[in-house]
Each structure stands twice: as structure tokens, then as C-alpha cells.
PDB file of C-alpha atoms in Angstrom:
ATOM      1  CA  MET K  30      -0.638  10.527   3.599  1.00 71.00           C
ATOM      2  CA  LYS K  31       1.197  12.531   1.190  1.00 81.00           C
ATOM      3  CA  GLN K  32       4.516  11.570   3.550  1.00 90.00           C
ATOM      4  CA  LEU K  33       4.176   7.711   1.596  1.00 95.00           C
ATOM      5  CA  LEU K  34       4.259   8.443  -1.715  1.00 97.00           C
ATOM      6  CA  ALA K  35       6.741   8.229  -3.783  1.00 97.00           C
ATOM      7  CA  LYS K  36       7.148   8.576  -7.645  1.00 97.00           C
ATOM      8  CA  GLU K  37       9.155   6.295  -9.559  1.00 97.00           C
ATOM      9  CA  SER K  38      12.375   8.554 -10.853  1.00 97.00           C
ATOM     10  CA  PHE K  39      12.531   8.940  -7.058  1.00 98.00           C
ATOM     11  CA  SER K  40      15.604   7.913  -6.064  1.00 98.00           C
ATOM     12  CA  ILE K  41      17.142   4.494  -3.244  1.00 97.00           C
ATOM     13  CA  LYS K  42      18.319   7.255  -1.795  1.00 97.00           C
ATOM     14  CA  LYS K  43      15.655   9.759  -2.227  1.00 97.00           C
ATOM     15  CA  SER K  44      12.876   7.478  -1.015  1.00 97.00           C
ATOM     16  CA  LEU K  45      16.308   6.059   2.302  1.00 96.00           C
ATOM     17  CA  ARG K  46      15.977   9.781   3.413  1.00 97.00           C
ATOM     18  CA  ILE K  47      11.762   9.538   3.088  1.00 97.00           C
ATOM     19  CA  MET K  48      11.091   6.616   5.157  1.00 96.00           C
ATOM     20  CA  THR K  49      14.151   7.904   7.620  1.00 96.00           C
ATOM     21  CA  LYS K  50      11.853  10.989   8.100  1.00 96.00           C
ATOM     22  CA  HIS K  51       8.708   9.673   8.714  1.00 95.00           C
ATOM     23  CA  GLY K  52       9.573   6.503  10.768  1.00 94.00           C
ATOM     24  CA  SER K  53       8.094   3.873   7.565  1.00 94.00           C
ATOM     25  CA  LYS K  54       9.231   0.471   6.517  1.00 94.00           C
ATOM     26  CA  CYS K  55       7.295   0.926   3.637  1.00 96.00           C
ATOM     27  CA  LEU K  56       5.877   4.366   0.563  1.00 97.00           C
ATOM     28  CA  ILE K  57       3.101   4.092  -1.530  1.00 97.00           C
ATOM     29  CA  VAL K  58       4.235   4.362  -5.634  1.00 98.00           C
ATOM     30  CA  VAL K  59       2.602   6.711  -7.797  1.00 98.00           C
ATOM     31  CA  ASP K  60       2.193   8.538 -10.721  1.00 97.00           C
ATOM     32  CA  GLU K  61       1.481  12.542 -11.560  1.00 95.00           C
ATOM     33  CA  LYS K  62      -2.460  11.353 -11.818  1.00 95.00           C
ATOM     34  CA  ASN K  63      -2.046   9.733  -8.031  1.00 96.00           C
ATOM     35  CA  LYS K  64      -2.866   6.653 -10.006  1.00 97.00           C
ATOM     36  CA  LEU K  65      -1.078   3.441  -7.636  1.00 98.00           C
ATOM     37  CA  LEU K  66       1.381   2.244 -10.005  1.00 98.00           C
ATOM     38  CA  GLY K  67       3.110   0.215  -6.385  1.00 97.00           C
ATOM     39  CA  THR K  68       4.559   0.437  -2.841  1.00 97.00           C
ATOM     40  CA  LEU K  69       8.396  -0.025  -2.193  1.00 97.00           C
ATOM     41  CA  SER K  70       9.362  -1.508   1.063  1.00 96.00           C
ATOM     42  CA  GLY K  71      12.304  -0.817   3.228  1.00 95.00           C
ATOM     43  CA  GLY K  72      12.854  -4.373   2.131  1.00 94.00           C
ATOM     44  CA  ASP K  73      12.644  -3.413  -1.287  1.00 96.00           C
ATOM     45  CA  LEU K  74      16.205  -1.532  -0.840  1.00 96.00           C
ATOM     46  CA  ARG K  75      17.982  -3.431   0.961  1.00 96.00           C
ATOM     47  CA  ARG K  76      17.265  -6.666  -1.720  1.00 96.00           C
ATOM     48  CA  ALA K  77      18.359  -4.026  -3.972  1.00 96.00           C
ATOM     49  CA  ILE K  78      21.547  -2.085  -2.433  1.00 96.00           C
ATOM     50  CA  LEU K  79      22.870  -6.234  -1.572  1.00 97.00           C
ATOM     51  CA  ASN K  80      22.326  -6.949  -4.973  1.00 96.00           C
ATOM     52  CA  GLY K  81      24.634  -3.840  -6.253  1.00 97.00           C
ATOM     53  CA  ILE K  82      22.540  -1.647  -6.836  1.00 96.00           C
ATOM     54  CA  LYS K  83      23.753   2.171  -6.641  1.00 97.00           C
ATOM     55  CA  LEU K  84      22.409   4.022  -4.047  1.00 96.00           C
ATOM     56  CA  GLY K  85      21.227   6.521  -7.116  1.00 97.00           C
ATOM     57  CA  SER K  86      19.607   4.341  -8.825  1.00 97.00           C
ATOM     58  CA  LEU K  87      16.442   5.007  -9.209  1.00 98.00           C
ATOM     59  CA  ILE K  88      13.215   2.398  -7.963  1.00 98.00           C
ATOM     60  CA  LYS K  89      11.517   1.441 -10.143  1.00 96.00           C
ATOM     61  CA  SER K  90      12.989  -0.959 -11.720  1.00 93.00           C
ATOM     62  CA  PHE K  91      12.491  -3.332  -8.387  1.00 92.00           C
ATOM     63  CA  TYR K  92       9.459  -1.590  -6.526  1.00 96.00           C
ATOM     64  CA  ASN K  93       6.579  -3.920  -6.047  1.00 96.00           C
ATOM     65  CA  LYS K  94       4.589  -3.539  -8.859  1.00 97.00           C
ATOM     66  CA  LYS K  95       1.582  -5.998  -7.966  1.00 95.00           C
ATOM     67  CA  PRO K  96       0.193  -4.933  -4.946  1.00 94.00           C
ATOM     68  CA  ALA K  97      -1.795  -5.086  -1.652  1.00 92.00           C
ATOM     69  CA  PHE K  98      -4.504  -2.763  -2.196  1.00 95.00           C
ATOM     70  CA  PHE K  99      -8.338  -2.195  -1.290  1.00 95.00           C
ATOM     71  CA  GLU K 100     -10.365  -0.340  -3.623  1.00 96.00           C
ATOM     72  CA  LYS K 101     -13.201   2.212  -2.151  1.00 95.00           C
ATOM     73  CA  ASN K 102     -16.580   1.154  -0.514  1.00 93.00           C
ATOM     74  CA  LYS K 103     -15.644  -3.238  -1.797  1.00 94.00           C
ATOM     75  CA  PHE K 104     -14.149  -4.169   1.770  1.00 92.00           C
ATOM     76  CA  SER K 105     -14.766  -4.418   5.877  1.00 93.00           C
ATOM     77  CA  LEU K 106     -13.013  -3.944   8.199  1.00 92.00           C
ATOM     78  CA  PHE K 107     -12.321  -7.348   9.460  1.00 93.00           C
ATOM     79  CA  GLN K 108     -10.953  -7.766   5.233  1.00 92.00           C
ATOM     80  CA  ILE K 109      -8.432  -4.787   5.848  1.00 90.00           C
ATOM     81  CA  LYS K 110      -7.962  -7.034   9.867  1.00 91.00           C
ATOM     82  CA  GLN K 111      -7.444 -10.349   8.275  1.00 91.00           C
ATOM     83  CA  ALA K 112      -4.713  -8.661   5.620  1.00 91.00           C
ATOM     84  CA  PHE K 113      -2.823  -7.304   8.065  1.00 90.00           C
ATOM     85  CA  LEU K 114      -3.157 -10.990   9.892  1.00 91.00           C
ATOM     86  CA  LYS K 115      -2.440 -12.868   7.465  1.00 90.00           C
ATOM     87  CA  GLY K 116       0.009 -10.572   5.463  1.00 83.00           C
ATOM     88  CA  SER K 117       3.653  -8.753   6.196  1.00 79.00           C
ATOM     89  CA  PHE K 118       2.062  -5.666   5.286  1.00 85.00           C
ATOM     90  CA  ASP K 119       2.586  -2.332   6.361  1.00 83.00           C
ATOM     91  CA  LEU K 120       1.155  -0.374   4.194  1.00 89.00           C
ATOM     92  CA  ILE K 121      -2.195  -1.532   1.698  1.00 92.00           C
ATOM     93  CA  PRO K 122      -3.765   1.425   0.130  1.00 95.00           C
ATOM     94  CA  ILE K 123      -6.910   2.470  -0.661  1.00 95.00           C
ATOM     95  CA  ILE K 124      -7.779   2.972  -4.138  1.00 97.00           C
ATOM     96  CA  ASN K 125     -11.080   4.052  -5.978  1.00 96.00           C
ATOM     97  CA  GLN K 126     -12.059   2.600  -9.314  1.00 95.00           C
ATOM     98  CA  ASN K 127      -9.573   4.680 -11.596  1.00 95.00           C
ATOM     99  CA  LYS K 128      -7.081   2.663  -9.412  1.00 96.00           C
ATOM    100  CA  GLN K 129      -6.133   6.140  -7.909  1.00 96.00           C
ATOM    101  CA  LEU K 130      -4.824   6.820  -4.067  1.00 95.00           C
ATOM    102  CA  ILE K 131      -7.322   7.847  -2.356  1.00 92.00           C
TER     103      ILE K 131
END
């Protein structure tokens, strides 16, 4: 799981490398205390590049700051299945009451 984490200070290039290395389509953006800040998809990166943002630019200006997530002990397996079937999610973070990633 740790391999899917990113920081706001990561560049587009670093994020792409992580996704490529681990075969992921999405990263979870967290702060130093592992608090969920958002998600970053391959589509977010492609759109940024197509809009002329340089590979060395930081991801903090264009990752999804309002991601879908589940809070620990407040969801069922059925709800998770429904979320993946209805949405176009590659992953949905699970957090605790302090928004820290579990």
C-alpha cells in the first residue's frame, strides 16, 4: 500500500514513475501524518501534461482534493462493491475519524 502514496511535493514525473513501477492507475495523496488529502489518477496527469504543465511541476495544483473514501467501521462490503460498480474508481481510500489513511 505504501507504494501507492504520494505527497503534494511530488512532481508529475515522479508520480508517473511510481504509477509505472507499480502498475497503478491512481495514487493516494497524503500529508506527513498520513492524512488523506486526495487522489491522483493517470487521467489527472495526462490532462495536466496536455494543458502544458511541465513534468517537473508539483502535483499539488491539480490532484483531486475531494476524493471518494470510506471511514473505518462505517461501511459494508456491499457499499464498497456498489461504489466500484457505479463509479469509475481504481481505488477508494479507507480512513479513520481523523482522516488518516488506514
